[in-house]
């Protein structure tokens, strides 16, 4: 890319490592050593939610390819699922462009109702179609998240997009696939909690697992698209960015998960349709999925603003405690 493009407008408060290798991550004891590190002391440089929502919306709506992709991908997904026997509810497709584990919650429903084994199947033959269908859906969501993240990063860093985003998305796919698997694990754990504690467990387990997934790993696609890091380092850095004090990231995750669940389980247009959705169902799904794209753009912008402030290693008090141990 030319020097002129590199000098285009960037998010305030960030210095890009765009397309440049990130500094080497200092040695650590292991994954949990980074994930469980104390919060970084001091005030958060994270911009206010109102600012990031506006900037995220402007970013997503300013990428024509994304606006075209939403109805196209939704139509193709519906056609393919219909071929495999999907009968609804159509609202399960409202989170096609959402963030894991919300997508995983819908994927489990779609896979169970669409990819069925033969009536007389038993053992592995009875479970393999459902697992294969779920794995395919997780991979599709990972690919969509990778493309959206790279497009938004390039738009914010350079003021425009190019085919570079699609090439970069192949590298980011490793991270988004890992986030999808982590979301699946969190959802399984949440279902176990819900089964043990009943009604209260649904809130503590099912909803809580989704909030944790969005909160801790929501920045991972943006980090992978903007910086050259290993997948494990990306996940650790996402956790550190999420836990910056005063950032309101947890409240953002809670609000988004509640809205996302409403779009799946509420009696919205299309929630009880058969094979063919109504025009109102299509319009409702398009708007909800566009909202999902905007949320992903918001997370990209929020990370780019504070990228230089996220610590590369655990805070001093953790290192001191490690030395004493």
mmCIF file of C-alpha atoms in Angstrom:
data_model
loop_
_atom_site.group_PDB
_atom_site.id
_atom_site.type_symbol
_atom_site.label_atom_id
_atom_site.label_comp_id
_atom_site.label_asym_id
_atom_site.label_seq_id
_atom_site.Cartn_x
_atom_site.Cartn_y
_atom_site.Cartn_z
ATOM 1 C CA UNK A 1 0.000 0.000 0.000
ATOM 2 C CA UNK A 2 1.292 3.468 -0.849
ATOM 3 C CA UNK A 3 2.430 6.008 1.734
ATOM 4 C CA UNK A 4 -0.559 8.167 0.904
ATOM 5 C CA UNK A 5 -2.953 5.462 1.971
ATOM 6 C CA UNK A 6 -1.095 4.827 5.209
ATOM 7 C CA UNK A 7 -1.554 8.473 6.206
ATOM 8 C CA UNK A 8 -5.297 8.380 5.938
ATOM 9 C CA UNK A 9 -7.490 8.967 8.953
ATOM 10 C CA UNK A 10 -7.013 6.626 11.894
ATOM 11 C CA UNK A 11 -9.021 6.246 15.082
ATOM 12 C CA UNK A 12 -7.961 8.777 17.657
ATOM 13 C CA UNK A 13 -5.796 7.500 20.465
ATOM 14 C CA UNK A 14 -4.214 4.577 18.643
ATOM 15 C CA UNK A 15 -0.957 3.916 16.878
ATOM 16 C CA UNK A 16 -1.374 1.237 14.283
ATOM 17 C CA UNK A 17 0.637 -1.888 13.919
ATOM 18 C CA UNK A 18 -1.441 -2.398 10.800
ATOM 19 C CA UNK A 19 0.193 -4.981 8.532
ATOM 20 C CA UNK A 20 3.338 -4.831 10.630
ATOM 21 C CA UNK A 21 4.553 -7.615 12.949
ATOM 22 C CA UNK A 22 3.614 -7.030 16.575
ATOM 23 C CA UNK A 23 6.353 -6.848 19.220
ATOM 24 C CA UNK A 24 7.343 -10.219 20.593
ATOM 25 C CA UNK A 25 5.232 -11.287 23.553
ATOM 26 C CA UNK A 26 7.348 -11.577 26.734
ATOM 27 C CA UNK A 27 7.646 -15.056 28.203
ATOM 28 C CA UNK A 28 4.879 -16.145 30.569
ATOM 29 C CA UNK A 29 4.138 -19.219 32.633
ATOM 30 C CA UNK A 30 1.122 -20.272 30.622
ATOM 31 C CA UNK A 31 -2.287 -19.364 29.244
ATOM 32 C CA UNK A 32 -4.001 -18.912 32.607
ATOM 33 C CA UNK A 33 -1.148 -16.680 33.774
ATOM 34 C CA UNK A 34 -2.272 -14.152 31.178
ATOM 35 C CA UNK A 35 -6.016 -14.694 31.392
ATOM 36 C CA UNK A 36 -6.191 -14.317 35.156
ATOM 37 C CA UNK A 37 -3.873 -11.319 35.390
ATOM 38 C CA UNK A 38 -5.155 -8.441 37.556
ATOM 39 C CA UNK A 39 -6.720 -5.513 35.759
ATOM 40 C CA UNK A 40 -4.427 -2.813 34.516
ATOM 41 C CA UNK A 41 -4.369 0.084 37.008
ATOM 42 C CA UNK A 42 -5.328 3.590 35.950
ATOM 43 C CA UNK A 43 -8.101 5.230 33.969
ATOM 44 C CA UNK A 44 -9.358 3.589 30.791
ATOM 45 C CA UNK A 45 -8.698 5.303 27.453
ATOM 46 C CA UNK A 46 -11.720 3.487 25.994
ATOM 47 C CA UNK A 47 -14.053 5.979 24.279
ATOM 48 C CA UNK A 48 -17.590 6.383 25.532
ATOM 49 C CA UNK A 49 -20.229 3.970 24.307
ATOM 50 C CA UNK A 50 -22.143 6.691 22.495
ATOM 51 C CA UNK A 51 -19.034 7.603 20.514
ATOM 52 C CA UNK A 52 -18.155 4.034 19.636
ATOM 53 C CA UNK A 53 -21.700 3.146 18.614
ATOM 54 C CA UNK A 54 -21.811 6.097 16.246
ATOM 55 C CA UNK A 55 -18.355 5.355 14.851
ATOM 56 C CA UNK A 56 -19.093 1.656 14.472
ATOM 57 C CA UNK A 57 -22.316 2.372 12.609
ATOM 58 C CA UNK A 58 -20.552 4.824 10.287
ATOM 59 C CA UNK A 59 -17.807 2.279 9.623
ATOM 60 C CA UNK A 60 -20.141 -0.610 8.807
ATOM 61 C CA UNK A 61 -22.495 1.503 6.701
ATOM 62 C CA UNK A 62 -19.511 2.973 4.862
ATOM 63 C CA UNK A 63 -18.450 -0.400 3.439
ATOM 64 C CA UNK A 64 -20.723 -1.171 0.456
ATOM 65 C CA UNK A 65 -19.491 -4.762 0.277
ATOM 66 C CA UNK A 66 -20.794 -5.465 3.764
ATOM 67 C CA UNK A 67 -24.194 -3.972 3.023
ATOM 68 C CA UNK A 68 -24.495 -6.155 -0.072
ATOM 69 C CA UNK A 69 -23.208 -9.238 1.749
ATOM 70 C CA UNK A 70 -25.902 -9.212 4.444
ATOM 71 C CA UNK A 71 -28.898 -10.035 2.198
ATOM 72 C CA UNK A 72 -26.827 -12.221 -0.134
ATOM 73 C CA UNK A 73 -25.367 -14.376 2.638
ATOM 74 C CA UNK A 74 -28.716 -14.596 4.393
ATOM 75 C CA UNK A 75 -30.461 -15.751 1.207
ATOM 76 C CA UNK A 76 -27.757 -18.301 0.382
ATOM 77 C CA UNK A 77 -27.781 -19.646 3.947
ATOM 78 C CA UNK A 78 -31.568 -20.026 3.894
ATOM 79 C CA UNK A 79 -31.506 -21.798 0.519
ATOM 80 C CA UNK A 80 -28.805 -24.250 1.606
ATOM 81 C CA UNK A 81 -30.487 -25.010 4.914
ATOM 82 C CA UNK A 82 -33.825 -25.493 3.175
ATOM 83 C CA UNK A 83 -32.243 -28.055 0.853
ATOM 84 C CA UNK A 84 -31.058 -29.976 3.938
ATOM 85 C CA UNK A 85 -34.543 -29.887 5.459
ATOM 86 C CA UNK A 86 -34.625 -26.738 7.601
ATOM 87 C CA UNK A 87 -38.237 -25.881 8.511
ATOM 88 C CA UNK A 88 -37.772 -22.932 10.843
ATOM 89 C CA UNK A 89 -38.114 -20.923 12.922
ATOM 90 C CA UNK A 90 -36.701 -18.335 10.552
ATOM 91 C CA UNK A 91 -35.593 -16.151 13.485
ATOM 92 C CA UNK A 92 -32.734 -18.601 14.033
ATOM 93 C CA UNK A 93 -31.096 -16.881 11.045
ATOM 94 C CA UNK A 94 -31.336 -13.495 12.757
ATOM 95 C CA UNK A 95 -27.921 -14.078 14.337
ATOM 96 C CA UNK A 96 -26.110 -15.063 11.145
ATOM 97 C CA UNK A 97 -23.829 -12.032 11.607
ATOM 98 C CA UNK A 98 -23.790 -12.106 15.412
ATOM 99 C CA UNK A 99 -20.905 -12.864 17.790
ATOM 100 C CA UNK A 100 -20.202 -16.218 19.497
ATOM 101 C CA UNK A 101 -21.561 -17.713 21.699
ATOM 102 C CA UNK A 102 -24.853 -16.172 20.501
ATOM 103 C CA UNK A 103 -24.286 -17.698 17.075
ATOM 104 C CA UNK A 104 -23.492 -21.036 18.717
ATOM 105 C CA UNK A 105 -26.813 -20.979 20.562
ATOM 106 C CA UNK A 106 -28.689 -20.632 17.267
ATOM 107 C CA UNK A 107 -26.369 -23.046 15.438
ATOM 108 C CA UNK A 108 -27.201 -25.809 17.895
ATOM 109 C CA UNK A 109 -30.915 -25.319 17.207
ATOM 110 C CA UNK A 110 -30.451 -25.222 13.437
ATOM 111 C CA UNK A 111 -28.140 -28.251 13.357
ATOM 112 C CA UNK A 112 -30.490 -30.320 15.511
ATOM 113 C CA UNK A 113 -33.494 -29.545 13.305
ATOM 114 C CA UNK A 114 -31.785 -29.693 9.930
ATOM 115 C CA UNK A 115 -29.006 -32.285 9.840
ATOM 116 C CA UNK A 116 -30.826 -35.413 10.971
ATOM 117 C CA UNK A 117 -29.649 -39.008 10.790
ATOM 118 C CA UNK A 118 -31.647 -41.801 9.223
ATOM 119 C CA UNK A 119 -34.538 -43.139 11.277
ATOM 120 C CA UNK A 120 -32.863 -46.519 11.888
ATOM 121 C CA UNK A 121 -29.386 -45.035 12.527
ATOM 122 C CA UNK A 122 -27.588 -45.798 15.782
ATOM 123 C CA UNK A 123 -24.306 -45.029 17.476
ATOM 124 C CA UNK A 124 -21.942 -42.786 15.533
ATOM 125 C CA UNK A 125 -24.235 -42.746 12.499
ATOM 126 C CA UNK A 126 -26.981 -41.176 14.601
ATOM 127 C CA UNK A 127 -24.869 -38.343 15.990
ATOM 128 C CA UNK A 128 -22.435 -37.623 13.166
ATOM 129 C CA UNK A 129 -24.797 -35.576 10.928
ATOM 130 C CA UNK A 130 -25.668 -33.206 13.765
ATOM 131 C CA UNK A 131 -22.043 -32.712 14.800
ATOM 132 C CA UNK A 132 -20.951 -32.237 11.190
ATOM 133 C CA UNK A 133 -23.700 -29.697 10.633
ATOM 134 C CA UNK A 134 -22.777 -27.801 13.792
ATOM 135 C CA UNK A 135 -19.087 -27.768 12.832
ATOM 136 C CA UNK A 136 -19.977 -26.428 9.387
ATOM 137 C CA UNK A 137 -22.129 -23.658 10.858
ATOM 138 C CA UNK A 138 -19.373 -22.682 13.309
ATOM 139 C CA UNK A 139 -16.903 -22.452 10.422
ATOM 140 C CA UNK A 140 -19.276 -20.273 8.393
ATOM 141 C CA UNK A 141 -19.680 -17.845 11.290
ATOM 142 C CA UNK A 142 -15.910 -17.817 11.820
ATOM 143 C CA UNK A 143 -15.364 -16.922 8.167
ATOM 144 C CA UNK A 144 -17.950 -14.135 8.292
ATOM 145 C CA UNK A 145 -16.413 -12.688 11.465
ATOM 146 C CA UNK A 146 -12.927 -12.796 9.924
ATOM 147 C CA UNK A 147 -14.040 -10.934 6.795
ATOM 148 C CA UNK A 148 -15.999 -8.312 8.741
ATOM 149 C CA UNK A 149 -13.086 -7.677 11.120
ATOM 150 C CA UNK A 150 -10.513 -7.255 8.350
ATOM 151 C CA UNK A 151 -12.793 -4.998 6.299
ATOM 152 C CA UNK A 152 -13.507 -2.793 9.313
ATOM 153 C CA UNK A 153 -9.836 -2.623 10.313
ATOM 154 C CA UNK A 154 -8.791 -1.586 6.821
ATOM 155 C CA UNK A 155 -11.630 0.928 6.588
ATOM 156 C CA UNK A 156 -10.638 2.531 9.888
ATOM 157 C CA UNK A 157 -6.884 2.430 9.245
ATOM 158 C CA UNK A 158 -6.847 3.614 5.630
ATOM 159 C CA UNK A 159 -10.263 5.095 4.901
ATOM 160 C CA UNK A 160 -11.108 2.430 2.308
ATOM 161 C CA UNK A 161 -11.124 -1.285 1.620
ATOM 162 C CA UNK A 162 -9.390 -3.554 -0.881
ATOM 163 C CA UNK A 163 -8.865 -7.202 -1.674
ATOM 164 C CA UNK A 164 -6.213 -7.219 1.053
ATOM 165 C CA UNK A 165 -9.004 -7.707 3.589
ATOM 166 C CA UNK A 166 -10.078 -10.962 1.966
ATOM 167 C CA UNK A 167 -6.514 -12.266 1.901
ATOM 168 C CA UNK A 168 -5.940 -11.222 5.499
ATOM 169 C CA UNK A 169 -9.202 -12.886 6.527
ATOM 170 C CA UNK A 170 -7.662 -16.284 5.800
ATOM 171 C CA UNK A 171 -5.159 -15.653 8.604
ATOM 172 C CA UNK A 172 -7.791 -14.197 10.935
ATOM 173 C CA UNK A 173 -9.965 -17.287 10.387
ATOM 174 C CA UNK A 174 -7.764 -19.267 12.795
ATOM 175 C CA UNK A 175 -8.629 -16.851 15.597
ATOM 176 C CA UNK A 176 -12.338 -16.585 14.850
ATOM 177 C CA UNK A 177 -12.575 -20.384 14.657
ATOM 178 C CA UNK A 178 -10.891 -20.617 18.071
ATOM 179 C CA UNK A 179 -13.337 -18.053 19.455
ATOM 180 C CA UNK A 180 -16.208 -20.132 18.068
ATOM 181 C CA UNK A 181 -14.907 -23.268 19.774
ATOM 182 C CA UNK A 182 -14.467 -21.388 23.041
ATOM 183 C CA UNK A 183 -18.020 -20.122 22.671
ATOM 184 C CA UNK A 184 -19.232 -23.687 22.185
ATOM 185 C CA UNK A 185 -17.381 -24.776 25.322
ATOM 186 C CA UNK A 186 -18.869 -21.906 27.319
ATOM 187 C CA UNK A 187 -22.339 -22.733 26.049
ATOM 188 C CA UNK A 188 -21.955 -26.401 27.017
ATOM 189 C CA UNK A 189 -20.837 -25.346 30.503
ATOM 190 C CA UNK A 190 -23.750 -22.922 30.715
ATOM 191 C CA UNK A 191 -26.231 -25.655 29.792
ATOM 192 C CA UNK A 192 -24.807 -27.884 32.523
ATOM 193 C CA UNK A 193 -25.288 -25.114 35.072
ATOM 194 C CA UNK A 194 -28.839 -24.540 33.809
ATOM 195 C CA UNK A 195 -29.616 -28.264 34.137
ATOM 196 C CA UNK A 196 -28.370 -28.354 37.731
ATOM 197 C CA UNK A 197 -29.915 -25.137 39.052
ATOM 198 C CA UNK A 198 -33.151 -25.015 37.056
ATOM 199 C CA UNK A 199 -34.703 -21.642 36.233
ATOM 200 C CA UNK A 200 -32.063 -19.570 37.988
ATOM 201 C CA UNK A 201 -29.443 -21.661 36.213
ATOM 202 C CA UNK A 202 -30.716 -20.446 32.841
ATOM 203 C CA UNK A 203 -29.698 -16.919 33.805
ATOM 204 C CA UNK A 204 -26.507 -17.863 35.638
ATOM 205 C CA UNK A 205 -25.414 -20.503 33.157
ATOM 206 C CA UNK A 206 -26.862 -20.030 29.695
ATOM 207 C CA UNK A 207 -27.047 -16.232 29.600
ATOM 208 C CA UNK A 208 -23.931 -15.852 31.734
ATOM 209 C CA UNK A 209 -21.845 -18.045 29.428
ATOM 210 C CA UNK A 210 -22.811 -15.896 26.438
ATOM 211 C CA UNK A 211 -21.957 -12.694 28.290
ATOM 212 C CA UNK A 212 -18.558 -14.112 29.284
ATOM 213 C CA UNK A 213 -17.820 -15.150 25.703
ATOM 214 C CA UNK A 214 -18.684 -11.763 24.196
ATOM 215 C CA UNK A 215 -16.967 -9.877 27.024
ATOM 216 C CA UNK A 216 -13.651 -11.713 27.044
ATOM 217 C CA UNK A 217 -13.195 -12.594 23.365
ATOM 218 C CA UNK A 218 -15.124 -9.905 21.518
ATOM 219 C CA UNK A 219 -11.914 -8.038 20.615
ATOM 220 C CA UNK A 220 -10.086 -11.116 19.298
ATOM 221 C CA UNK A 221 -11.061 -10.750 15.601
ATOM 222 C CA UNK A 222 -9.965 -7.103 15.574
ATOM 223 C CA UNK A 223 -6.621 -7.960 17.180
ATOM 224 C CA UNK A 224 -5.966 -10.782 14.726
ATOM 225 C CA UNK A 225 -6.834 -8.535 11.771
ATOM 226 C CA UNK A 226 -4.700 -5.613 12.927
ATOM 227 C CA UNK A 227 -1.656 -7.333 14.417
ATOM 228 C CA UNK A 228 0.528 -10.334 13.668
ATOM 229 C CA UNK A 229 0.207 -12.523 16.768
ATOM 230 C CA UNK A 230 -0.251 -16.155 17.596
ATOM 231 C CA UNK A 231 -3.814 -17.253 18.302
ATOM 232 C CA UNK A 232 -3.102 -17.782 22.016
ATOM 233 C CA UNK A 233 -1.573 -14.303 22.284
ATOM 234 C CA UNK A 234 -4.581 -12.804 20.515
ATOM 235 C CA UNK A 235 -6.980 -14.417 22.990
ATOM 236 C CA UNK A 236 -4.931 -13.282 25.992
ATOM 237 C CA UNK A 237 -4.710 -9.741 24.639
ATOM 238 C CA UNK A 238 -8.471 -9.717 24.055
ATOM 239 C CA UNK A 239 -9.039 -10.597 27.708
ATOM 240 C CA UNK A 240 -6.671 -7.844 28.843
ATOM 241 C CA UNK A 241 -8.358 -5.294 26.619
ATOM 242 C CA UNK A 242 -11.808 -6.325 27.858
ATOM 243 C CA UNK A 243 -10.794 -5.998 31.514
ATOM 244 C CA UNK A 244 -9.443 -2.471 31.294
ATOM 245 C CA UNK A 245 -11.122 -0.572 34.161
ATOM 246 C CA UNK A 246 -13.729 2.024 33.336
ATOM 247 C CA UNK A 247 -14.270 0.698 29.808
ATOM 248 C CA UNK A 248 -17.887 -0.487 30.334
ATOM 249 C CA UNK A 249 -17.077 -3.557 28.232
ATOM 250 C CA UNK A 250 -18.998 -5.851 30.569
ATOM 251 C CA UNK A 251 -22.145 -3.728 30.381
ATOM 252 C CA UNK A 252 -21.781 -3.608 26.621
ATOM 253 C CA UNK A 253 -21.598 -7.423 26.503
ATOM 254 C CA UNK A 254 -24.622 -7.829 28.787
ATOM 255 C CA UNK A 255 -26.724 -5.451 26.718
ATOM 256 C CA UNK A 256 -25.728 -7.043 23.437
ATOM 257 C CA UNK A 257 -26.400 -10.601 24.625
ATOM 258 C CA UNK A 258 -29.858 -9.688 25.908
ATOM 259 C CA UNK A 259 -30.743 -8.008 22.615
ATOM 260 C CA UNK A 260 -29.306 -10.930 20.658
ATOM 261 C CA UNK A 261 -31.345 -13.477 22.604
ATOM 262 C CA UNK A 262 -34.522 -11.460 22.107
ATOM 263 C CA UNK A 263 -34.034 -11.571 18.336
ATOM 264 C CA UNK A 264 -33.835 -15.388 18.490
ATOM 265 C CA UNK A 265 -36.515 -16.357 21.019
ATOM 266 C CA UNK A 266 -39.015 -13.466 20.865
ATOM 267 C CA UNK A 267 -42.146 -13.833 18.678
ATOM 268 C CA UNK A 268 -40.788 -11.545 15.969
ATOM 269 C CA UNK A 269 -41.975 -11.755 12.343
ATOM 270 C CA UNK A 270 -40.864 -15.142 11.015
ATOM 271 C CA UNK A 271 -40.653 -16.903 14.374
ATOM 272 C CA UNK A 272 -43.351 -19.412 13.454
ATOM 273 C CA UNK A 273 -42.944 -19.656 9.672
ATOM 274 C CA UNK A 274 -42.661 -22.843 7.709
ATOM 275 C CA UNK A 275 -40.417 -23.174 4.693
ATOM 276 C CA UNK A 276 -41.113 -19.820 3.013
ATOM 277 C CA UNK A 277 -40.600 -16.645 5.094
ATOM 278 C CA UNK A 278 -42.839 -13.637 4.616
ATOM 279 C CA UNK A 279 -41.615 -10.273 3.342
ATOM 280 C CA UNK A 280 -41.866 -8.932 6.898
ATOM 281 C CA UNK A 281 -39.729 -11.822 8.170
ATOM 282 C CA UNK A 282 -37.058 -11.055 5.572
ATOM 283 C CA UNK A 283 -37.058 -7.346 6.393
ATOM 284 C CA UNK A 284 -36.846 -8.046 10.129
ATOM 285 C CA UNK A 285 -33.966 -10.497 9.680
ATOM 286 C CA UNK A 286 -32.037 -8.111 7.432
ATOM 287 C CA UNK A 287 -32.262 -5.315 10.006
ATOM 288 C CA UNK A 288 -31.252 -7.579 12.886
ATOM 289 C CA UNK A 289 -28.272 -8.957 10.957
ATOM 290 C CA UNK A 290 -27.206 -5.455 9.963
ATOM 291 C CA UNK A 291 -27.235 -4.637 13.667
ATOM 292 C CA UNK A 292 -24.903 -7.591 14.229
ATOM 293 C CA UNK A 293 -22.473 -6.246 11.628
ATOM 294 C CA UNK A 294 -22.529 -2.823 13.308
ATOM 295 C CA UNK A 295 -21.761 -4.393 16.696
ATOM 296 C CA UNK A 296 -18.728 -6.152 15.225
ATOM 297 C CA UNK A 297 -17.571 -2.848 13.728
ATOM 298 C CA UNK A 298 -18.034 -1.193 17.128
ATOM 299 C CA UNK A 299 -15.761 -3.757 18.769
ATOM 300 C CA UNK A 300 -13.125 -3.225 16.077
ATOM 301 C CA UNK A 301 -13.174 0.534 16.608
ATOM 302 C CA UNK A 302 -13.064 0.234 20.398
ATOM 303 C CA UNK A 303 -9.987 -1.960 20.213
ATOM 304 C CA UNK A 304 -8.116 0.177 17.685
ATOM 305 C CA UNK A 305 -8.530 3.227 19.903
ATOM 306 C CA UNK A 306 -6.994 1.555 22.955
ATOM 307 C CA UNK A 307 -4.572 -0.821 21.199
ATOM 308 C CA UNK A 308 -1.474 1.035 22.430
ATOM 309 C CA UNK A 309 -2.765 1.042 26.018
ATOM 310 C CA UNK A 310 -3.264 -2.715 26.377
ATOM 311 C CA UNK A 311 -0.328 -4.142 28.359
ATOM 312 C CA UNK A 312 1.945 -6.645 26.655
ATOM 313 C CA UNK A 313 2.518 -8.498 29.912
ATOM 314 C CA UNK A 314 0.830 -8.919 33.301
ATOM 315 C CA UNK A 315 0.814 -5.823 35.565
ATOM 316 C CA UNK A 316 3.746 -5.350 38.007
ATOM 317 C CA UNK A 317 1.924 -6.657 41.075
ATOM 318 C CA UNK A 318 1.303 -9.996 39.338
ATOM 319 C CA UNK A 319 4.956 -10.328 38.354
ATOM 320 C CA UNK A 320 6.015 -9.526 41.919
ATOM 321 C CA UNK A 321 3.675 -12.193 43.262
ATOM 322 C CA UNK A 322 5.110 -14.683 40.778
ATOM 323 C CA UNK A 323 8.660 -13.962 41.959
ATOM 324 C CA UNK A 324 7.672 -14.442 45.609
ATOM 325 C CA UNK A 325 6.099 -17.780 44.738
#
